[in-house]
Amino acid sequence: PMGADPRGALELFTSLRVPALVVAPCGGLEDAAGNCEWYALRDPNGPAEAAGRVAAVATALHESTRGLPAVMGFSQGAVVALAAAREHPADFGAVFAVAGALPEPAVSRTRSVGLPPIHAFLGDADPVFPSRTVQASLDRLRAEGYTADLRTYPGLDHDISDAEAADVRAAVEAAIR
C-alpha cells in the first residue's frame, strides 16, 4: 500500500535484484486532488478495513506465488501495512513500513508464533509520524511477540530519500530470497 500514487511503489521496486511480483493498488478512495487514500483520516475503523482488503489480495496472491507475500507501505500505506500484519499475521512473510505507525488498538494481543518481522523506516524530522510515535507502536508490536526494527534518516521529513529507498529495497530483497 502506498499513499497518493501507486506508481511510486512500482518505481521503488523496479531495480529489485530478485524475482518479485509487485502489486501496487490504489487504496480505494481519492482525496480532492485525486490522490489515492486507503481510508478516511477520521474513520477509526479505516485502517482495519483497509488491512482486510490488503489481506484478501495477499491471500489471492499466495496461491500463485512462492512463499508468503511481503507488504510495504508509505504513510497511510504504512499504517495499513502495520495493521495488516497485526490483524492478519499469517498472511504475510514480512512487513515494511515507511513513515507510518500502528493505529491505536482496541485490545492488546500476545502471540508467539507465525508473526511476520516488521521493518520500519523513518525520517527523524517527520512531522506527520514523529519518531516517538513510531517507536511506541513498534514497542507495542514487540510486546505482542513481533520482531521489529527501525532505521532512521537524519533530517528527512515525510518523504523517502534515495538512501532510504535503497535500504527498503535491500531489506525486501533479503526477506524474499
N, CA and C atoms as an extended XYZ file, in Angstrom:
531
Properties=species:S:1:pos:R:3:atomname:S:1:resname:S:1:resid:I:1 pbc="F F F"
N         0.815       -1.202        0.000 N   PRO     1
C         0.000        0.000        0.000 CA  PRO     1
C         0.857        1.264        0.000 C   PRO     1
N         0.615        2.110       -0.919 N   MET     2
C         1.295        3.403       -0.986 CA  MET     2
C         0.203        4.463       -1.046 C   MET     2
N         0.445        5.587       -0.398 N   GLY     3
C        -0.490        6.685       -0.495 CA  GLY     3
C        -0.233        7.483       -1.755 C   GLY     3
N        -1.120        8.377       -2.073 N   ALA     4
C        -1.004        9.317       -3.180 CA  ALA     4
C        -1.060        8.632       -4.535 C   ALA     4
N        -0.009        7.929       -4.946 N   ASP     5
C         0.059        7.391       -6.294 CA  ASP     5
C         0.781        6.044       -6.272 C   ASP     5
N         0.119        4.966       -6.664 N   PRO     6
C         0.758        3.657       -6.605 CA  PRO     6
C         1.967        3.519       -7.525 C   PRO     6
N         2.124        4.421       -8.483 N   ARG     7
C         3.313        4.351       -9.345 CA  ARG     7
C         4.586        4.525       -8.531 C   ARG     7
N         4.516        5.230       -7.405 N   GLY     8
C         5.686        5.388       -6.545 CA  GLY     8
C         6.202        4.055       -6.040 C   GLY     8
N         5.288        3.147       -5.714 N   ALA     9
C         5.699        1.815       -5.258 CA  ALA     9
C         6.369        1.056       -6.390 C   ALA     9
N         5.799        1.157       -7.570 N   LEU    10
C         6.387        0.455       -8.709 CA  LEU    10
C         7.784        0.978       -9.005 C   LEU    10
N         7.962        2.293       -8.963 N   GLU    11
C         9.281        2.882       -9.206 CA  GLU    11
C        10.284        2.441       -8.142 C   GLU    11
N         9.839        2.341       -6.911 N   LEU    12
C        10.722        1.938       -5.820 CA  LEU    12
C        11.281        0.531       -6.038 C   LEU    12
N        10.491       -0.334       -6.643 N   PHE    13
C        10.890       -1.735       -6.757 CA  PHE    13
C        11.345       -2.167       -8.147 C   PHE    13
N        11.441       -1.254       -9.098 N   THR    14
C        11.881       -1.652      -10.442 CA  THR    14
C        13.311       -2.164      -10.454 C   THR    14
N        14.119       -1.763       -9.506 N   SER    15
C        15.520       -2.199       -9.501 CA  SER    15
C        15.797       -3.348       -8.525 C   SER    15
N        14.764       -4.055       -8.090 N   LEU    16
C        14.994       -5.238       -7.249 CA  LEU    16
C        15.858       -6.232       -8.015 C   LEU    16
N        16.777       -6.869       -7.302 N   ARG    17
C        17.681       -7.836       -7.934 CA  ARG    17
C        17.258       -9.274       -7.671 C   ARG    17
N        16.032       -9.459       -7.270 N   VAL    18
C        15.468      -10.792       -7.070 CA  VAL    18
C        14.106      -10.826       -7.763 C   VAL    18
N        13.680      -12.003       -8.210 N   PRO    19
C        12.363      -12.076       -8.847 CA  PRO    19
C        11.268      -11.720       -7.843 C   PRO    19
N        10.361      -10.876       -8.274 N   ALA    20
C         9.261      -10.478       -7.393 CA  ALA    20
C         8.086       -9.993       -8.228 C   ALA    20
N         6.913      -10.295       -7.769 N   LEU    21
C         5.700       -9.737       -8.339 CA  LEU    21
C         5.325       -8.563       -7.447 C   LEU    21
N         5.295       -7.360       -8.013 N   VAL    22
C         4.965       -6.166       -7.238 CA  VAL    22
C         3.556       -5.735       -7.621 C   VAL    22
N         2.688       -5.652       -6.638 N   VAL    23
C         1.318       -5.216       -6.837 CA  VAL    23
C         1.164       -3.901       -6.094 C   VAL    23
N         0.733       -2.866       -6.804 N   ALA    24
C         0.618       -1.534       -6.197 CA  ALA    24
C        -0.788       -0.986       -6.443 C   ALA    24
N        -1.739       -1.415       -5.631 N   PRO    25
C        -3.110       -0.945       -5.833 CA  PRO    25
C        -3.333        0.454       -5.277 C   PRO    25
N        -4.347        1.105       -5.799 N   CYS    26
C        -4.821        2.351       -5.196 CA  CYS    26
C        -5.658        1.933       -3.988 C   CYS    26
N        -5.678        2.761       -2.974 N   GLY    27
C        -6.313        2.379       -1.724 CA  GLY    27
C        -7.813        2.242       -1.725 C   GLY    27
N        -8.483        2.732       -2.741 N   GLY    28
C        -9.930        2.604       -2.782 CA  GLY    28
C       -10.671        3.919       -2.633 C   GLY    28
N        -9.993        4.958       -2.162 N   LEU    29
C       -10.590        6.282       -2.024 CA  LEU    29
C        -9.693        7.295       -2.724 C   LEU    29
N       -10.245        8.453       -3.046 N   GLU    30
C        -9.441        9.542       -3.599 CA  GLU    30
C        -9.711       10.805       -2.809 C   GLU    30
N        -8.657       11.614       -2.612 N   ASP    31
C        -8.848       12.906       -1.978 CA  ASP    31
C        -9.239       13.924       -3.048 C   ASP    31
N        -9.406       15.180       -2.652 N   ALA    32
C        -9.843       16.228       -3.578 CA  ALA    32
C        -8.872       16.432       -4.734 C   ALA    32
N        -7.598       16.120       -4.533 N   ALA    33
C        -6.587       16.288       -5.584 CA  ALA    33
C        -6.466       15.050       -6.470 C   ALA    33
N        -7.260       14.013       -6.196 N   GLY    34
C        -7.193       12.797       -6.996 CA  GLY    34
C        -6.155       11.799       -6.536 C   GLY    34
N        -5.552       12.027       -5.362 N   ASN    35
C        -4.574       11.088       -4.816 CA  ASN    35
C        -5.283        9.910       -4.156 C   ASN    35
N        -4.638        8.755       -4.215 N   CYS    36
C        -5.192        7.557       -3.585 CA  CYS    36
C        -5.124        7.675       -2.065 C   CYS    36
N        -6.164        7.194       -1.421 N   GLU    37
C        -6.181        7.085        0.034 CA  GLU    37
C        -6.680        5.698        0.386 C   GLU    37
N        -6.199        5.184        1.515 N   TRP    38
C        -6.620        3.868        1.971 CA  TRP    38
C        -7.834        3.934        2.882 C   TRP    38
N        -8.008        5.067        3.568 N   TYR    39
C        -9.131        5.227        4.483 CA  TYR    39
C        -9.306        6.706        4.773 C   TYR    39
N       -10.521        7.074        5.165 N   ALA    40
C       -10.772        8.449        5.590 CA  ALA    40
C       -10.039        8.676        6.908 C   ALA    40
N        -9.324        9.779        7.012 N   LEU    41
C        -8.477       10.020        8.180 CA  LEU    41
C        -9.230        9.984        9.503 C   LEU    41
N       -10.476       10.383        9.513 N   ARG    42
C       -11.238       10.431       10.764 CA  ARG    42
C       -12.026        9.141       11.036 C   ARG    42
N       -11.848        8.126       10.197 N   ASP    43
C       -12.564        6.867       10.375 CA  ASP    43
C       -11.748        5.937       11.274 C   ASP    43
N       -12.189        5.699       12.512 N   PRO    44
C       -11.405        4.853       13.419 CA  PRO    44
C       -11.290        3.407       12.940 C   PRO    44
N       -12.218        2.956       12.103 N   ASN    45
C       -12.164        1.590       11.577 CA  ASN    45
C       -11.449        1.507       10.233 C   ASN    45
N       -11.073        2.654        9.691 N   GLY    46
C       -10.473        2.693        8.360 CA  GLY    46
C        -9.232        1.840        8.188 C   GLY    46
N        -8.237        1.955        9.092 N   PRO    47
C        -7.037        1.128        8.920 CA  PRO    47
C        -7.333       -0.376        8.949 C   PRO    47
N        -8.201       -0.814        9.849 N   ALA    48
C        -8.519       -2.246        9.942 CA  ALA    48
C        -9.263       -2.722        8.700 C   ALA    48
N       -10.186       -1.903        8.196 N   GLU    49
C       -10.918       -2.288        6.987 CA  GLU    49
C        -9.978       -2.354        5.788 C   GLU    49
N        -9.083       -1.378        5.665 N   ALA    50
C        -8.109       -1.390        4.574 CA  ALA    50
C        -7.165       -2.582        4.711 C   ALA    50
N        -6.779       -2.906        5.946 N   ALA    51
C        -5.916       -4.070        6.184 CA  ALA    51
C        -6.600       -5.350        5.720 C   ALA    51
N        -7.894       -5.431        5.920 N   GLY    52
C        -8.647       -6.594        5.446 CA  GLY    52
C        -8.620       -6.710        3.932 C   GLY    52
N        -8.719       -5.568        3.238 N   ARG    53
C        -8.640       -5.585        1.773 CA  ARG    53
C        -7.255       -6.043        1.315 C   ARG    53
N        -6.217       -5.555        1.982 N   VAL    54
C        -4.847       -5.945        1.630 CA  VAL    54
C        -4.637       -7.433        1.907 C   VAL    54
N        -5.150       -7.918        3.020 N   ALA    55
C        -5.010       -9.341        3.348 CA  ALA    55
C        -5.723      -10.213        2.316 C   ALA    55
N        -6.868       -9.757        1.814 N   ALA    56
C        -7.579      -10.523        0.783 CA  ALA    56
C        -6.739      -10.629       -0.488 C   ALA    56
N        -6.076       -9.549       -0.864 N   VAL    57
C        -5.185       -9.584       -2.029 CA  VAL    57
C        -4.011      -10.517       -1.751 C   VAL    57
N        -3.442      -10.428       -0.547 N   ALA    58
C        -2.312      -11.293       -0.187 CA  ALA    58
C        -2.704      -12.764       -0.259 C   ALA    58
N        -3.887      -13.092        0.204 N   THR    59
C        -4.363      -14.475        0.153 CA  THR    59
C        -4.483      -14.947       -1.288 C   THR    59
N        -5.038      -14.101       -2.146 N   ALA    60
C        -5.166      -14.460       -3.560 CA  ALA    60
C        -3.796      -14.629       -4.213 C   ALA    60
N        -2.853      -13.770       -3.866 N   LEU    61
C        -1.513      -13.852       -4.451 CA  LEU    61
C        -0.750      -15.070       -3.954 C   LEU    61
N        -0.952      -15.428       -2.706 N   HIS    62
C        -0.217      -16.555       -2.117 CA  HIS    62
C        -0.452      -17.844       -2.895 C   HIS    62
N        -1.626      -17.976       -3.471 N   GLU    63
C        -1.941      -19.186       -4.226 CA  GLU    63
C        -1.131      -19.280       -5.518 C   GLU    63
N        -0.609      -18.160       -6.024 N   SER    64
C         0.110      -18.174       -7.301 CA  SER    64
C         1.569      -17.740       -7.182 C   SER    64
N         2.077      -17.601       -5.965 N   THR    65
C         3.461      -17.170       -5.777 CA  THR    65
C         4.185      -18.117       -4.835 C   THR    65
N         5.496      -17.957       -4.776 N   ARG    66
C         6.328      -18.758       -3.876 CA  ARG    66
C         6.437      -18.011       -2.549 C   ARG    66
N         6.068      -18.647       -1.470 N   GLY    67
C         6.193      -18.018       -0.158 CA  GLY    67
C         5.077      -17.034        0.137 C   GLY    67
N         5.092      -16.545        1.353 N   LEU    68
C         4.093      -15.560        1.765 CA  LEU    68
C         4.441      -14.194        1.190 C   LEU    68
N         3.442      -13.416        0.808 N   PRO    69
C         3.715      -12.078        0.296 CA  PRO    69
C         4.273      -11.159        1.387 C   PRO    69
N         5.065      -10.207        0.964 N   ALA    70
C         5.502       -9.118        1.841 CA  ALA    70
C         4.573       -7.944        1.566 C   ALA    70
N         4.373       -7.104        2.559 N   VAL    71
C         3.554       -5.913        2.370 CA  VAL    71
C         4.388       -4.704        2.748 C   VAL    71
N         4.283       -3.648        1.928 N   MET    72
C         5.049       -2.426        2.167 CA  MET    72
C         4.126       -1.245        1.951 C   MET    72
N         4.293       -0.214        2.746 N   GLY    73
C         3.502        0.983        2.549 CA  GLY    73
C         4.224        2.213        3.031 C   GLY    73
N         3.834        3.349        2.463 N   PHE    74
C         4.349        4.657        2.859 CA  PHE    74
C         3.201        5.472        3.430 C   PHE    74
N         3.420        6.112        4.575 N   SER    75
C         2.458        7.000        5.223 CA  SER    75
C         1.183        6.226        5.563 C   SER    75
N         0.055        6.590        4.956 N   GLN    76
C        -1.182        5.865        5.220 CA  GLN    76
C        -1.021        4.396        4.850 C   GLN    76
N        -0.267        4.139        3.796 N   GLY    77
C         0.010        2.759        3.398 CA  GLY    77
C         0.796        2.006        4.450 C   GLY    77
N         1.696        2.702        5.160 N   ALA    78
C         2.455        2.071        6.244 CA  ALA    78
C         1.539        1.742        7.419 C   ALA    78
N         0.604        2.631        7.714 N   VAL    79
C        -0.382        2.364        8.764 CA  VAL    79
C        -1.158        1.094        8.413 C   VAL    79
N        -1.575        1.005        7.148 N   VAL    80
C        -2.332       -0.165        6.697 CA  VAL    80
C        -1.463       -1.421        6.735 C   VAL    80
N        -0.207       -1.318        6.308 N   ALA    81
C         0.694       -2.478        6.333 CA  ALA    81
C         0.877       -2.994        7.759 C   ALA    81
N         1.073       -2.087        8.712 N   LEU    82
C         1.226       -2.498       10.111 CA  LEU    82
C        -0.069       -3.092       10.659 C   LEU    82
N        -1.198       -2.479       10.313 N   ALA    83
C        -2.486       -3.022       10.753 CA  ALA    83
C        -2.726       -4.397       10.134 C   ALA    83
N        -2.333       -4.574        8.872 N   ALA    84
C        -2.497       -5.873        8.214 CA  ALA    84
C        -1.661       -6.939        8.912 C   ALA    84
N        -0.438       -6.590        9.276 N   ALA    85
C         0.424       -7.543        9.982 CA  ALA    85
C        -0.162       -7.912       11.333 C   ALA    85
N        -0.772       -6.955       11.983 N   ARG    86
C        -1.332       -7.187       13.318 CA  ARG    86
C        -2.641       -7.969       13.254 C   ARG    86
N        -3.487       -7.630       12.279 N   GLU    87
C        -4.802       -8.264       12.182 CA  GLU    87
C        -4.779       -9.583       11.404 C   GLU    87
N        -3.811       -9.730       10.489 N   HIS    88
C        -3.750      -10.910        9.617 CA  HIS    88
C        -2.315      -11.421        9.524 C   HIS    88
N        -1.667      -11.732       10.634 N   PRO    89
C        -0.237      -12.050       10.606 CA  PRO    89
C         0.117      -13.273        9.770 C   PRO    89
N        -0.763      -14.234        9.672 N   ALA    90
C        -0.453      -15.450        8.919 CA  ALA    90
C        -0.417      -15.219        7.410 C   ALA    90
N        -0.881      -14.054        6.959 N   ASP    91
C        -0.953      -13.776        5.526 CA  ASP    91
C         0.307      -13.145        4.953 C   ASP    91
N         1.279      -12.773        5.813 N   PHE    92
C         2.429      -12.015        5.327 CA  PHE    92
C         3.739      -12.616        5.812 C   PHE    92
N         4.732      -12.598        4.919 N   GLY    93
C         6.057      -13.077        5.271 CA  GLY    93
C         6.920      -12.010        5.898 C   GLY    93
N         6.654      -10.751        5.579 N   ALA    94
C         7.412       -9.626        6.136 CA  ALA    94
C         6.626       -8.349        5.891 C   ALA    94
N         6.914       -7.342        6.712 N   VAL    95
C         6.236       -6.052        6.615 CA  VAL    95
C         7.281       -4.952        6.582 C   VAL    95
N         7.080       -3.989        5.670 N   PHE    96
C         7.978       -2.849        5.515 CA  PHE    96
C         7.126       -1.593        5.611 C   PHE    96
N         7.316       -0.835        6.682 N   ALA    97
C         6.520        0.364        6.936 CA  ALA    97
C         7.425        1.589        6.847 C   ALA    97
N         7.120        2.473        5.905 N   VAL    98
C         7.909        3.683        5.712 CA  VAL    98
C         7.054        4.879        6.112 C   VAL    98
N         7.516        5.618        7.113 N   ALA    99
C         6.845        6.843        7.568 CA  ALA    99
C         5.402        6.580        7.980 C   ALA    99
N         5.218        5.640        8.896 N   GLY   100
C         3.888        5.348        9.396 CA  GLY   100
C         3.972        4.654       10.740 C   GLY   100
N         2.845        4.573       11.429 N   ALA   101
C         2.788        3.965       12.757 CA  ALA   101
C         1.545        3.092       12.856 C   ALA   101
N         1.568        2.191       13.799 N   LEU   102
C         0.436        1.313       14.066 CA  LEU   102
C        -0.722        2.138       14.614 C   LEU   102
N        -1.943        1.931       14.091 N   PRO   103
C        -3.079        2.642       14.686 CA  PRO   103
C        -3.339        2.126       16.092 C   PRO   103
N        -3.959        2.932       16.908 N   GLU   104
C        -4.266        2.540       18.284 CA  GLU   104
C        -5.161        1.306       18.278 C   GLU   104
N        -4.783        0.268       19.019 N   PRO   105
C        -5.604       -0.949       19.042 CA  PRO   105
C        -6.732       -0.838       20.062 C   PRO   105
N        -7.788       -1.594       19.804 N   ALA   106
C        -8.857       -1.681       20.786 CA  ALA   106
C        -8.426       -2.588       21.933 C   ALA   106
N        -7.720       -3.670       21.596 N   VAL   107
C        -7.295       -4.649       22.587 CA  VAL   107
C        -5.875       -5.078       22.250 C   VAL   107
N        -5.023       -5.160       23.258 N   SER   108
C        -3.661       -5.652       23.047 CA  SER   108
C        -3.700       -7.162       22.896 C   SER   108
N        -2.789       -7.678       22.078 N   ARG   109
C        -2.735       -9.115       21.838 CA  ARG   109
C        -1.358       -9.633       22.205 C   ARG   109
N        -1.276      -10.894       22.526 N   THR   110
C         0.016      -11.549       22.731 CA  THR   110
C         0.033      -12.788       21.857 C   THR   110
N         1.034      -12.865       20.992 N   ARG   111
C         1.196      -14.014       20.101 CA  ARG   111
C         2.650      -14.429       20.166 C   ARG   111
N         2.938      -15.659       19.770 N   SER   112
C         4.344      -16.056       19.814 CA  SER   112
C         4.816      -16.773       18.564 C   SER   112
N         3.919      -17.222       17.711 N   VAL   113
C         4.352      -17.943       16.515 CA  VAL   113
C         3.670      -17.374       15.277 C   VAL   113
N         4.325      -17.560       14.139 N   GLY   114
C         3.731      -17.162       12.873 CA  GLY   114
C         3.619      -15.673       12.649 C   GLY   114
N         4.470      -14.894       13.291 N   LEU   115
C         4.383      -13.443       13.143 CA  LEU   115
C         5.422      -12.956       12.136 C   LEU   115
N         5.019      -12.095       11.209 N   PRO   116
C         5.995      -11.581       10.251 CA  PRO   116
C         6.916      -10.558       10.908 C   PRO   116
N         8.184      -10.518       10.487 N   PRO   117
C         9.062       -9.465       11.003 CA  PRO   117
C         8.619       -8.105       10.473 C   PRO   117
N         8.803       -7.089       11.295 N   ILE   118
C         8.434       -5.718       10.945 CA  ILE   118
C         9.713       -4.918       10.727 C   ILE   118
N         9.810       -4.260        9.581 N   HIS   119
C        10.950       -3.396        9.273 CA  HIS   119
C        10.397       -1.996        9.030 C   HIS   119
N        10.777       -1.056        9.879 N   ALA   120
C        10.267        0.309        9.767 CA  ALA   120
C        11.394        1.257        9.358 C   ALA   120
N        11.028        2.280        8.608 N   PHE   121
C        11.961        3.273        8.084 CA  PHE   121
C        11.314        4.635        8.297 C   PHE   121
N        12.107        5.613        8.782 N   LEU   122
C        11.513        6.897        9.142 CA  LEU   122
C        12.539        8.015        9.105 C   LEU   122
N        12.145        9.140        8.536 N   GLY   123
C        12.958       10.341        8.649 CA  GLY   123
C        12.826       10.896       10.055 C   GLY   123
N        13.942       11.287       10.670 N   ASP   124
C        13.853       11.763       12.058 CA  ASP   124
C        13.246       13.157       12.170 C   ASP   124
N        12.945       13.792       11.039 N   ALA   125
C        12.281       15.094       11.057 CA  ALA   125
C        10.848       14.992       10.524 C   ALA   125
N        10.280       13.792       10.523 N   ASP   126
C         8.927       13.586       10.005 CA  ASP   126
C         7.914       14.245       10.938 C   ASP   126
N         7.165       15.259       10.450 N   PRO   127
C         6.181       15.915       11.308 CA  PRO   127
C         4.856       15.160       11.388 C   PRO   127
N         4.603       14.253       10.454 N   VAL   128
C         3.339       13.520       10.426 CA  VAL   128
C         3.381       12.329       11.383 C   VAL   128
N         4.492       11.599       11.350 N   PHE   129
C         4.705       10.463       12.242 CA  PHE   129
C         6.020       10.683       12.976 C   PHE   129
N         5.997       11.400       14.104 N   PRO   130
C         7.231       11.655       14.858 CA  PRO   130
C         7.881       10.349       15.327 C   PRO   130
N         9.177       10.399       15.511 N   SER   131
C         9.942        9.212       15.927 CA  SER   131
C         9.349        8.553       17.163 C   SER   131
N         8.932        9.338       18.144 N   ARG   132
C         8.409        8.760       19.390 CA  ARG   132
C         7.115        7.977       19.130 C   ARG   132
N         6.294        8.433       18.187 N   THR   133
C         5.055        7.730       17.856 CA  THR   133
C         5.354        6.398       17.186 C   THR   133
N         6.272        6.421       16.238 N   VAL   134
C         6.640        5.193       15.533 CA  VAL   134
C         7.300        4.216       16.499 C   VAL   134
N         8.209        4.718       17.333 N   GLN   135
C         8.885        3.846       18.300 CA  GLN   135
C         7.879        3.230       19.264 C   GLN   135
N         6.904        3.997       19.710 N   ALA   136
C         5.885        3.464       20.621 CA  ALA   136
C         5.068        2.363       19.951 C   ALA   136
N         4.737        2.536       18.676 N   SER   137
C         3.968        1.491       18.003 CA  SER   137
C         4.807        0.227       17.816 C   SER   137
N         6.102        0.384       17.535 N   LEU   138
C         6.979       -0.789       17.426 CA  LEU   138
C         7.141       -1.477       18.777 C   LEU   138
N         7.212       -0.696       19.843 N   ASP   139
C         7.282       -1.278       21.189 CA  ASP   139
C         6.030       -2.105       21.489 C   ASP   139
N         4.852       -1.611       21.076 N   ARG   140
C         3.609       -2.361       21.277 CA  ARG   140
C         3.650       -3.680       20.509 C   ARG   140
N         4.143       -3.615       19.264 N   LEU   141
C         4.240       -4.837       18.469 CA  LEU   141
C         5.214       -5.833       19.101 C   LEU   141
N         6.351       -5.336       19.585 N   ARG   142
C         7.316       -6.226       20.252 CA  ARG   142
C         6.689       -6.876       21.482 C   ARG   142
N         5.901       -6.103       22.231 N   ALA   143
C         5.234       -6.645       23.420 CA  ALA   143
C         4.239       -7.739       23.046 C   ALA   143
N         3.753       -7.712       21.815 N   GLU   144
C         2.822       -8.731       21.330 CA  GLU   144
C         3.547       -9.922       20.705 C   GLU   144
N         4.894       -9.884       20.674 N   GLY   145
C         5.657      -11.014       20.174 CA  GLY   145
C         6.327      -10.823       18.828 C   GLY   145
N         6.114       -9.689       18.191 N   TYR   146
C         6.734       -9.424       16.890 CA  TYR   146
C         8.201       -9.037       17.068 C   TYR   146
N         9.007       -9.302       16.048 N   THR   147
C        10.333       -8.696       15.978 CA  THR   147
C        10.167       -7.447       15.129 C   THR   147
N        10.796       -6.365       15.545 N   ALA   148
C        10.645       -5.100       14.820 CA  ALA   148
C        11.931       -4.304       14.910 C   ALA   148
N        12.328       -3.746       13.772 N   ASP   149
C        13.495       -2.867       13.766 CA  ASP   149
C        13.120       -1.552       13.095 C   ASP   149
N        13.877       -0.512       13.429 N   LEU   150
C        13.627        0.831       12.902 CA  LEU   150
C        14.931        1.435       12.416 C   LEU   150
N        14.913        1.908       11.183 N   ARG   151
C        16.038        2.672       10.637 CA  ARG   151
C        15.564        4.109       10.475 C   ARG   151
N        16.374        5.035       10.959 N   THR   152
C        16.012        6.447       10.840 CA  THR   152
C        17.002        7.165        9.934 C   THR   152
N        16.551        8.287        9.382 N   TYR   153
C        17.324        9.053        8.408 CA  TYR   153
C        17.367       10.506        8.861 C   TYR   153
N        18.572       10.988        9.205 N   PRO   154
C        18.731       12.346        9.739 CA  PRO   154
C        18.225       13.415        8.769 C   PRO   154
N        17.417       14.317        9.320 N   GLY   155
C        16.940       15.472        8.571 CA  GLY   155
C        15.833       15.198        7.577 C   GLY   155
N        15.445       13.956        7.391 N   LEU   156
C        14.407       13.614        6.412 CA  LEU   156
C        13.035       13.851        7.017 C   LEU   156
N        12.178       14.556        6.258 N   ASP   157
C        10.817       14.777        6.736 CA  ASP   157
C         9.907       13.657        6.210 C   ASP   157
N         8.668       13.955        5.910 N   HIS   158
C         7.690       12.944        5.496 CA  HIS   158
C         7.867       12.651        4.005 C   HIS   158
N         8.930       11.926        3.701 N   ASP   159
C         9.315       11.654        2.319 CA  ASP   159
C        10.181       10.397        2.314 C   ASP   159
N        10.583        9.953        1.132 N   ILE   160
C        11.507        8.831        1.002 CA  ILE   160
C        12.757        9.341        0.304 C   ILE   160
N        13.891        9.268        0.982 N   SER   161
C        15.162        9.693        0.386 CA  SER   161
C        15.733        8.557       -0.465 C   SER   161
N        16.734        8.876       -1.272 N   ASP   162
C        17.397        7.842       -2.067 CA  ASP   162
C        18.012        6.778       -1.163 C   ASP   162
N        18.636        7.208       -0.068 N   ALA   163
C        19.257        6.253        0.863 CA  ALA   163
C        18.198        5.355        1.501 C   ALA   163
N        17.089        5.942        1.893 N   GLU   164
C        16.014        5.157        2.496 CA  GLU   164
C        15.445        4.165        1.478 C   GLU   164
N        15.224        4.616        0.248 N   ALA   165
C        14.704        3.731       -0.795 CA  ALA   165
C        15.652        2.556       -1.026 C   ALA   165
N        16.949        2.828       -1.049 N   ALA   166
C        17.936        1.755       -1.228 CA  ALA   166
C        17.884        0.774       -0.061 C   ALA   166
N        17.720        1.281        1.158 N   ASP   167
C        17.626        0.405        2.332 CA  ASP   167
C        16.353       -0.441        2.297 C   ASP   167
N        15.237        0.160        1.873 N   VAL   168
C        13.986       -0.595        1.763 CA  VAL   168
C        14.156       -1.712        0.733 C   VAL   168
N        14.700       -1.373       -0.435 N   ARG   169
C        14.914       -2.399       -1.465 CA  ARG   169
C        15.802       -3.529       -0.949 C   ARG   169
N        16.894       -3.177       -0.261 N   ALA   170
C        17.805       -4.201        0.273 CA  ALA   170
C        17.092       -5.086        1.296 C   ALA   170
N        16.279       -4.495        2.142 N   ALA   171
C        15.548       -5.272        3.150 CA  ALA   171
C        14.520       -6.188        2.489 C   ALA   171
N        13.837       -5.683        1.466 N   VAL   172
C        12.868       -6.509        0.738 CA  VAL   172
C        13.588       -7.671        0.058 C   VAL   172
N        14.699       -7.370       -0.609 N   GLU   173
C        15.463       -8.433       -1.277 CA  GLU   173
C        15.893       -9.510       -0.284 C   GLU   173
N        16.370       -9.097        0.874 N   ALA   174
C        16.801      -10.064        1.892 CA  ALA   174
C        15.626      -10.916        2.374 C   ALA   174
N        14.459      -10.305        2.481 N   ALA   175
C        13.294      -11.025        3.001 CA  ALA   175
C        12.716      -12.021        2.003 C   ALA   175
N        12.830      -11.725        0.709 N   ILE   176
C        12.174      -12.605       -0.269 CA  ILE   176
C        13.134      -13.562       -0.969 C   ILE   176
N        14.384      -13.567       -0.585 N   ARG   177
C        15.345      -14.519       -1.201 CA  ARG   177
C        14.955      -15.942       -0.908 C   ARG   177
